[in-house]
Coordinates of C-alpha atoms in Angstrom, one line a residue:
M19 CA -10.0 19.2 -2.1
H20 CA -10.3 16.0 -4.2
L21 CA -11.8 12.6 -3.3
K22 CA -9.0 10.8 -5.5
G23 CA -11.4 10.0 -8.1
M24 CA -12.9 7.6 -6.6
I25 CA -13.6 7.9 -2.9
S26 CA -11.8 5.2 -0.8
L27 CA -14.1 2.1 -0.5
V28 CA -12.2 -0.8 -0.1
F29 CA -14.3 -2.9 -3.3
F30 CA -12.1 -5.9 -4.4
S31 CA -10.2 -8.5 -2.0
Y32 CA -8.6 -8.7 1.3
F33 CA -8.0 -9.8 5.1
P34 CA -6.9 -7.1 7.3
L35 CA -8.2 -6.5 10.6
L36 CA -8.8 -2.8 11.0
F37 CA -8.9 -1.0 14.4
K38 CA -9.8 2.3 16.0
T39 CA -6.3 4.7 16.8
R40 CA -6.1 5.8 20.4
N41 CA -7.2 9.4 20.3
S42 CA -9.9 8.3 16.6
A43 CA -13.3 6.3 16.0
T44 CA -11.3 5.9 12.7
M45 CA -9.8 2.8 11.1
N46 CA -5.9 3.7 11.3
L47 CA -4.4 -0.1 12.5
L48 CA -4.5 -2.7 9.7
L49 CA -3.8 -5.9 10.7
L50 CA -2.7 -8.4 8.2
F51 CA -2.4 -12.1 9.5
I52 CA -1.0 -14.9 6.9
S53 CA -1.6 -17.6 9.3
L54 CA -1.3 -18.5 13.4
T55 CA 2.1 -20.4 13.8
V56 CA 4.7 -19.6 15.8
S57 CA 8.8 -19.2 15.3
Q58 CA 11.6 -16.5 15.8
A59 CA 11.8 -12.4 15.3
V60 CA 9.4 -9.3 15.2
I61 CA 10.8 -6.6 12.7
V62 CA 9.6 -2.8 13.0
V63 CA 9.7 -0.9 9.8
P64 CA 9.3 2.8 10.7
L65 CA 7.1 4.7 8.0
I66 CA 7.4 7.8 6.4
K67 CA 4.7 9.5 5.2
T68 CA 4.5 12.0 2.4
T69 CA 1.6 14.0 0.0
S70 CA -0.1 12.8 -3.3
P71 CA 2.0 12.7 -6.3
R72 CA -0.2 14.8 -7.9
N73 CA 0.6 17.7 -6.0
V74 CA 3.8 17.8 -7.2
P75 CA 3.5 18.0 -11.2
R76 CA 0.4 20.9 -10.5
D77 CA 3.1 22.8 -8.9
H78 CA 5.7 22.5 -11.4
G79 CA 2.8 22.8 -13.8
R80 CA 2.7 19.8 -15.6
L81 CA -0.7 18.5 -14.2
D82 CA -2.8 18.8 -17.7
A83 CA -1.0 16.9 -19.4
L84 CA 0.2 14.1 -17.0
L85 CA -3.3 13.3 -16.1
Q86 CA -4.4 13.4 -20.1
T87 CA -2.3 10.5 -20.9
Q88 CA -1.5 8.8 -17.5
T89 CA -5.5 7.6 -15.7
S90 CA -5.2 5.7 -12.6
Y91 CA -6.8 1.9 -13.6
L92 CA -7.2 0.1 -10.5
P93 CA -8.2 -3.1 -12.5
G94 CA -4.9 -2.8 -14.1
K95 CA -3.7 -3.7 -10.7
Y96 CA -6.2 -6.1 -8.7
S97 CA -6.2 -8.2 -12.6
P98 CA -3.0 -8.0 -13.9
G99 CA -4.1 -10.2 -16.9
L100 CA -5.8 -7.2 -17.6
D101 CA -3.3 -5.2 -19.3
Q102 CA 17.7 -16.3 15.2
T103 CA 17.9 -14.2 18.3
E104 CA 14.2 -13.9 19.7
A105 CA 13.8 -9.8 19.3
V106 CA 11.1 -7.5 17.8
S107 CA 12.3 -5.6 14.5
T108 CA 10.8 -2.2 13.9
E109 CA 10.6 -0.1 10.7
R110 CA 9.2 3.7 10.9
L111 CA 7.4 4.1 8.3
T112 CA 6.7 7.7 6.4
N113 CA 3.3 9.0 5.6
Y114 CA 2.8 11.4 2.7
M115 CA 0.2 13.8 3.4
D116 CA -1.7 10.3 4.3
N117 CA -1.6 9.1 0.4
E118 CA 2.1 6.9 0.6
Y119 CA 3.5 5.3 3.4
F120 CA 6.8 4.5 2.8
G121 CA 9.8 2.6 5.0
I122 CA 13.5 2.3 4.3
I123 CA 15.3 -1.0 3.2
D124 CA 19.0 -2.3 2.2
I125 CA 20.0 -4.0 -0.5
G126 CA 23.4 -5.9 -1.3
T127 CA 26.6 -5.8 0.0
P128 CA 27.9 -3.7 1.0
P129 CA 24.2 -2.1 1.6
Q130 CA 22.5 0.5 -0.9
Q131 CA 20.0 2.3 0.6
F132 CA 16.2 2.4 -1.1
R133 CA 13.0 4.0 0.7
V134 CA 10.1 1.5 -0.7
V135 CA 5.9 1.8 -0.2
F136 CA 5.3 -1.9 2.5
D137 CA 2.1 -2.6 -0.7
T138 CA -0.1 -5.5 0.6
G139 CA -1.6 -5.0 -3.3
S140 CA 1.6 -6.6 -5.0
A141 CA 3.6 -9.5 -3.9
D142 CA 7.2 -8.6 -5.5
L143 CA 9.5 -6.3 -4.6
W144 CA 11.6 -4.1 -7.3
V145 CA 13.7 -1.0 -7.3
P146 CA 15.5 1.1 -10.3
S147 CA 18.4 -0.2 -11.5
V148 CA 21.5 1.9 -12.9
S149 CA 20.7 0.3 -16.1
C150 CA 17.4 2.6 -16.4
T151 CA 17.0 6.1 -18.4
S152 CA 13.6 6.5 -17.8
E153 CA 12.8 10.0 -15.9
A154 CA 11.2 8.1 -13.4
C155 CA 14.4 5.9 -12.5
V156 CA 16.8 9.3 -12.9
N157 CA 14.6 10.8 -10.0
H158 CA 15.0 8.0 -7.4
Q159 CA 17.7 6.1 -6.0
R160 CA 19.4 3.0 -8.5
F161 CA 20.3 0.0 -7.4
N162 CA 23.8 -1.4 -8.8
P163 CA 24.3 -4.7 -9.2
Q164 CA 27.9 -4.1 -9.8
L165 CA 29.1 -2.7 -6.5
S166 CA 27.4 -5.7 -4.3
S167 CA 29.1 -8.9 -4.1
T168 CA 26.2 -10.9 -3.7
Y169 CA 24.1 -10.2 -6.2
K170 CA 22.8 -13.1 -8.8
S171 CA 21.8 -12.1 -12.0
T172 CA 19.2 -14.2 -14.0
N173 CA 18.0 -14.0 -17.6
Q174 CA 14.2 -13.3 -16.4
R175 CA 11.8 -10.2 -17.4
V176 CA 9.1 -9.3 -15.0
S177 CA 6.6 -6.2 -15.7
I178 CA 4.2 -5.0 -13.4
S179 CA 1.1 -2.6 -13.7
Y180 CA -0.2 -0.8 -11.0
G181 CA -2.8 1.1 -10.6
T182 CA -1.2 4.3 -11.8
G183 CA 2.0 3.7 -13.5
S184 CA 3.9 1.0 -14.4
M185 CA 7.7 -0.7 -14.7
D186 CA 9.4 -3.3 -16.9
G187 CA 13.1 -4.9 -15.7
A188 CA 15.0 -7.6 -14.6
L189 CA 14.7 -10.2 -12.0
G190 CA 17.7 -10.8 -9.7
Y191 CA 19.0 -11.6 -5.9
D192 CA 20.2 -10.5 -3.1
T193 CA 20.4 -9.6 0.4
V194 CA 17.7 -7.3 1.4
T195 CA 18.2 -5.9 5.3
V196 CA 14.5 -4.7 6.9
S197 CA 15.0 -2.7 10.0
G198 CA 18.3 -4.4 10.6
L199 CA 17.0 -7.8 9.6
D200 CA 19.1 -9.5 6.9
D201 CA 17.4 -12.3 3.9
L202 CA 20.3 -13.3 2.4
K203 CA 18.5 -14.7 -0.6
Q204 CA 15.8 -12.4 -1.2
G205 CA 14.7 -12.0 -5.1
L206 CA 14.1 -8.8 -6.7
I207 CA 12.9 -6.9 -9.7
L208 CA 15.6 -4.0 -10.9
S209 CA 13.3 -1.8 -13.8
E210 CA 14.6 -0.8 -16.4
A211 CA 11.6 1.4 -17.9
E212 CA 9.3 3.1 -15.5
S213 CA 6.3 4.9 -16.8
I214 CA 6.3 8.5 -16.1
F215 CA 4.1 8.8 -13.3
L216 CA 6.5 7.5 -11.2
S217 CA 8.4 9.9 -11.5
Y218 CA 6.1 12.3 -9.2
S219 CA 6.5 9.0 -6.2
H220 CA 8.5 10.2 -3.4
F221 CA 9.7 6.4 -3.1
D222 CA 12.0 4.8 -5.4
G223 CA 10.3 0.9 -5.4
I224 CA 8.0 -1.4 -3.9
L225 CA 7.4 -4.2 -1.7
G226 CA 5.0 -6.5 -2.1
L227 CA 3.2 -7.7 0.7
G228 CA 0.8 -10.1 -0.9
Y229 CA 0.4 -14.2 -0.5
P230 CA 3.2 -15.5 -2.9
A231 CA 0.0 -16.7 -5.4
L232 CA 0.2 -12.7 -6.3
S233 CA 3.8 -12.8 -7.3
V234 CA 4.5 -11.9 -11.0
S235 CA 8.4 -13.3 -11.2
G236 CA 7.5 -16.1 -9.4
V237 CA 9.9 -15.7 -6.2
A238 CA 8.5 -15.5 -2.2
P239 CA 7.8 -11.9 -1.0
I240 CA 10.2 -11.0 1.7
F241 CA 7.3 -11.5 4.3
D242 CA 7.6 -15.2 3.5
N243 CA 10.8 -16.0 3.3
L244 CA 11.5 -14.2 6.7
W245 CA 8.8 -16.6 7.7
N246 CA 10.1 -19.6 6.5
E247 CA 13.8 -18.5 7.7
R248 CA 12.5 -18.5 10.9
R249 CA 13.8 -15.2 11.0
I250 CA 9.9 -13.5 12.9
P251 CA 8.3 -15.4 15.4
L252 CA 4.7 -15.3 14.6
D253 CA 3.6 -15.9 10.8
L254 CA 1.4 -12.5 10.9
F255 CA 2.3 -8.7 10.1
S256 CA 0.6 -5.5 11.0
V257 CA 0.9 -2.2 9.5
Y258 CA -0.2 1.1 11.7
L259 CA -1.0 3.7 9.4
S260 CA -1.6 7.7 11.3
S261 CA -2.0 11.0 10.2
G262 CA 1.7 11.6 12.7
T263 CA 4.9 10.2 12.4
D264 CA 4.2 7.2 14.3
S265 CA 3.0 5.0 11.2
V266 CA 5.2 1.2 10.8
V267 CA 5.0 -2.0 10.0
I268 CA 5.6 -5.0 12.2
F269 CA 6.4 -8.1 10.6
G270 CA 6.2 -11.0 13.8
G271 CA 4.0 -8.7 15.9
I272 CA 1.5 -6.8 17.1
D273 CA 2.0 -3.3 19.0
S274 CA -0.5 -3.9 21.6
S275 CA -0.5 0.3 22.6
L276 CA -1.4 1.6 18.9
Y277 CA -5.0 0.3 19.5
T278 CA -7.5 0.2 21.9
G279 CA -10.5 -2.1 22.4
S280 CA -10.3 -6.1 21.3
L281 CA -9.0 -7.1 18.0
Q282 CA -11.5 -8.0 15.6
W283 CA -10.2 -11.0 12.8
V284 CA -11.5 -11.3 10.1
P285 CA -11.4 -14.4 7.6
V286 CA -9.3 -14.2 4.0
T287 CA -11.6 -15.6 1.4
V288 CA -8.8 -15.8 -1.8
Q289 CA -5.1 -16.0 -0.2
K290 CA -3.7 -14.1 -3.2
Y291 CA -4.4 -10.7 -2.1
W292 CA -5.9 -10.0 1.4
Q293 CA -9.3 -10.7 0.5
I294 CA -12.4 -10.5 3.1
T295 CA -16.1 -10.1 2.5
I296 CA -18.2 -6.8 3.9
D297 CA -21.8 -7.3 4.7
S298 CA -22.3 -3.5 3.6
I299 CA -21.4 0.0 3.5
T300 CA -24.0 2.5 4.6
I301 CA -24.6 6.4 5.1
N302 CA -27.1 7.4 7.8
G303 CA -28.3 4.2 8.2
Q304 CA -29.1 3.6 4.6
V305 CA -27.0 0.7 2.6
V306 CA -25.3 2.6 -0.4
A307 CA -22.9 -0.6 -1.5
C308 CA -22.5 -3.8 -0.7
H309 CA -26.3 -4.6 -0.2
D310 CA -26.1 -8.3 -1.0
G311 CA -22.3 -7.9 0.6
C312 CA -18.8 -8.0 -1.3
E313 CA -15.4 -8.9 -2.0
A314 CA -13.0 -7.0 -0.6
I315 CA -9.3 -6.1 -1.0
V316 CA -7.7 -4.6 1.3
D317 CA -4.2 -2.7 -0.3
T318 CA -1.8 -0.1 1.7
G319 CA -0.5 0.4 -1.4
T320 CA -3.6 2.4 -2.9
S321 CA -4.8 5.5 -1.3
V322 CA -8.1 5.9 -2.3
I323 CA -11.8 3.0 -1.8
A324 CA -12.2 2.1 -5.3
G325 CA -15.0 0.5 -5.8
H326 CA -17.2 0.3 -9.2
Q327 CA -19.1 2.9 -10.9
E328 CA -22.7 2.3 -9.9
P329 CA -21.9 2.5 -5.7
I330 CA -19.3 5.0 -5.9
S331 CA -21.5 7.5 -8.1
R332 CA -23.9 7.1 -5.2
I333 CA -21.8 7.6 -2.2
Q334 CA -20.3 10.9 -4.7
G335 CA -24.0 12.2 -4.9
I336 CA -25.4 11.6 -1.7
I337 CA -21.9 14.0 -0.4
A338 CA -22.6 16.4 -3.4
A339 CA -18.9 15.4 -4.9
K340 CA -18.9 17.0 -8.3
P341 CA -16.1 16.0 -11.3
D342 CA -13.2 18.8 -11.7
Q343 CA -11.1 19.0 -15.5
Y344 CA -9.5 15.8 -14.8
G345 CA -12.3 13.6 -14.0
L346 CA -12.1 14.1 -10.1
F347 CA -14.7 14.4 -7.9
T348 CA -14.5 17.2 -5.3
V349 CA -16.6 19.0 -2.5
S350 CA -15.6 22.1 -0.1
C351 CA -13.8 21.9 2.3
D352 CA -16.0 23.7 4.1
S353 CA -17.9 21.0 4.2
I354 CA -16.7 18.6 5.5
S355 CA -17.7 18.7 9.4
S356 CA -21.1 18.1 7.9
L357 CA -20.4 15.2 5.6
P358 CA -21.7 11.9 6.7
D359 CA -19.6 8.5 7.8
I360 CA -19.8 6.0 5.6
V361 CA -19.7 3.1 7.8
V362 CA -18.4 -0.3 6.9
I363 CA -19.9 -3.6 8.1
I364 CA -17.7 -6.7 8.5
N365 CA -18.5 -9.2 10.3
G366 CA -21.1 -7.7 11.8
I367 CA -19.2 -5.2 13.4
Q368 CA -19.3 -1.3 12.5
Y369 CA -16.3 0.4 11.0
P370 CA -17.6 4.6 10.6
L371 CA -15.3 6.6 8.4
P372 CA -15.4 10.2 9.0
A373 CA -15.4 12.7 5.9
A374 CA -11.9 13.9 7.2
A375 CA -10.5 9.9 6.2
Y376 CA -12.3 9.6 3.3
I377 CA -11.5 13.0 2.0
N378 CA -8.5 14.0 0.6
Q379 CA -7.9 18.0 1.0
V380 CA -5.6 19.0 -1.5
R381 CA -4.1 22.9 -2.2
L382 CA -5.7 23.9 -5.7

């Protein structure tokens, strides 16, 4: 069972509110708020859950070569410079083995359908283009701008790097539909080259939900456009991620049936990523990370808890995790029931993560 290299602690930047589910003490509901002003319609986007892309190349005997050439590098994502009706609209998300959650959107006229990750760690929307010949593009749905009567091209080129994978493409504008709600002039990037790691993803592209300041293309994210066009009633969105089939992203509202207790609000410290301050992180009552507080990023597009080497190594030592041949830290699945909670303290409130939540069980 893998700990995904860096076990899943959030040591970067973000403003989320983490909530307990109805059946668990774990933080499965993540609310991300941009402000408190009121407007017009709520969108609910169902999410689909899928498994880790790492399992796919392993099943095809290509994991060794892939991991030797395509390593995760989260600083590449978090420091890009380094390398009218009042209605509720819901988009259901698919969860890929608690690692990838994606939803369905339509682009163009007539619509072309794509599966995208709703990523709070980036702010651009991109999907593969028919002009892309990379293996990652060929393996996925590709957008054909010539088949859309509403597509407008530009001469702007855009390159984006993520923790695993990168893409390069051209900026354009078209109608984007999320759960039946149209954003008529949304900027989007059509990828013309993608790194090999994206070949194994179960999504076609990424829909960024970060602040506009994070946009590499310089265009407004789709959430901001929906708010500015008064298409949603509140300037906030919420994300509910579960291990079942009921994961959702909600634009313009909150579903109170998805949590118990009261909502806990946490200030955003830097309006770029969703950045918050963590008081400390403890195990068995002892502080193991963020001794004097630290900044953290809440990122729905990252499946790990990532941090600096020293605190992460300390946590891996406490749970007796050992590195494998790929540099990923593992423990026996039989030990999960005996491993301690990792407790993240935010704004004085403790959020315990049981081992079942911070350890990713993978078939070897």
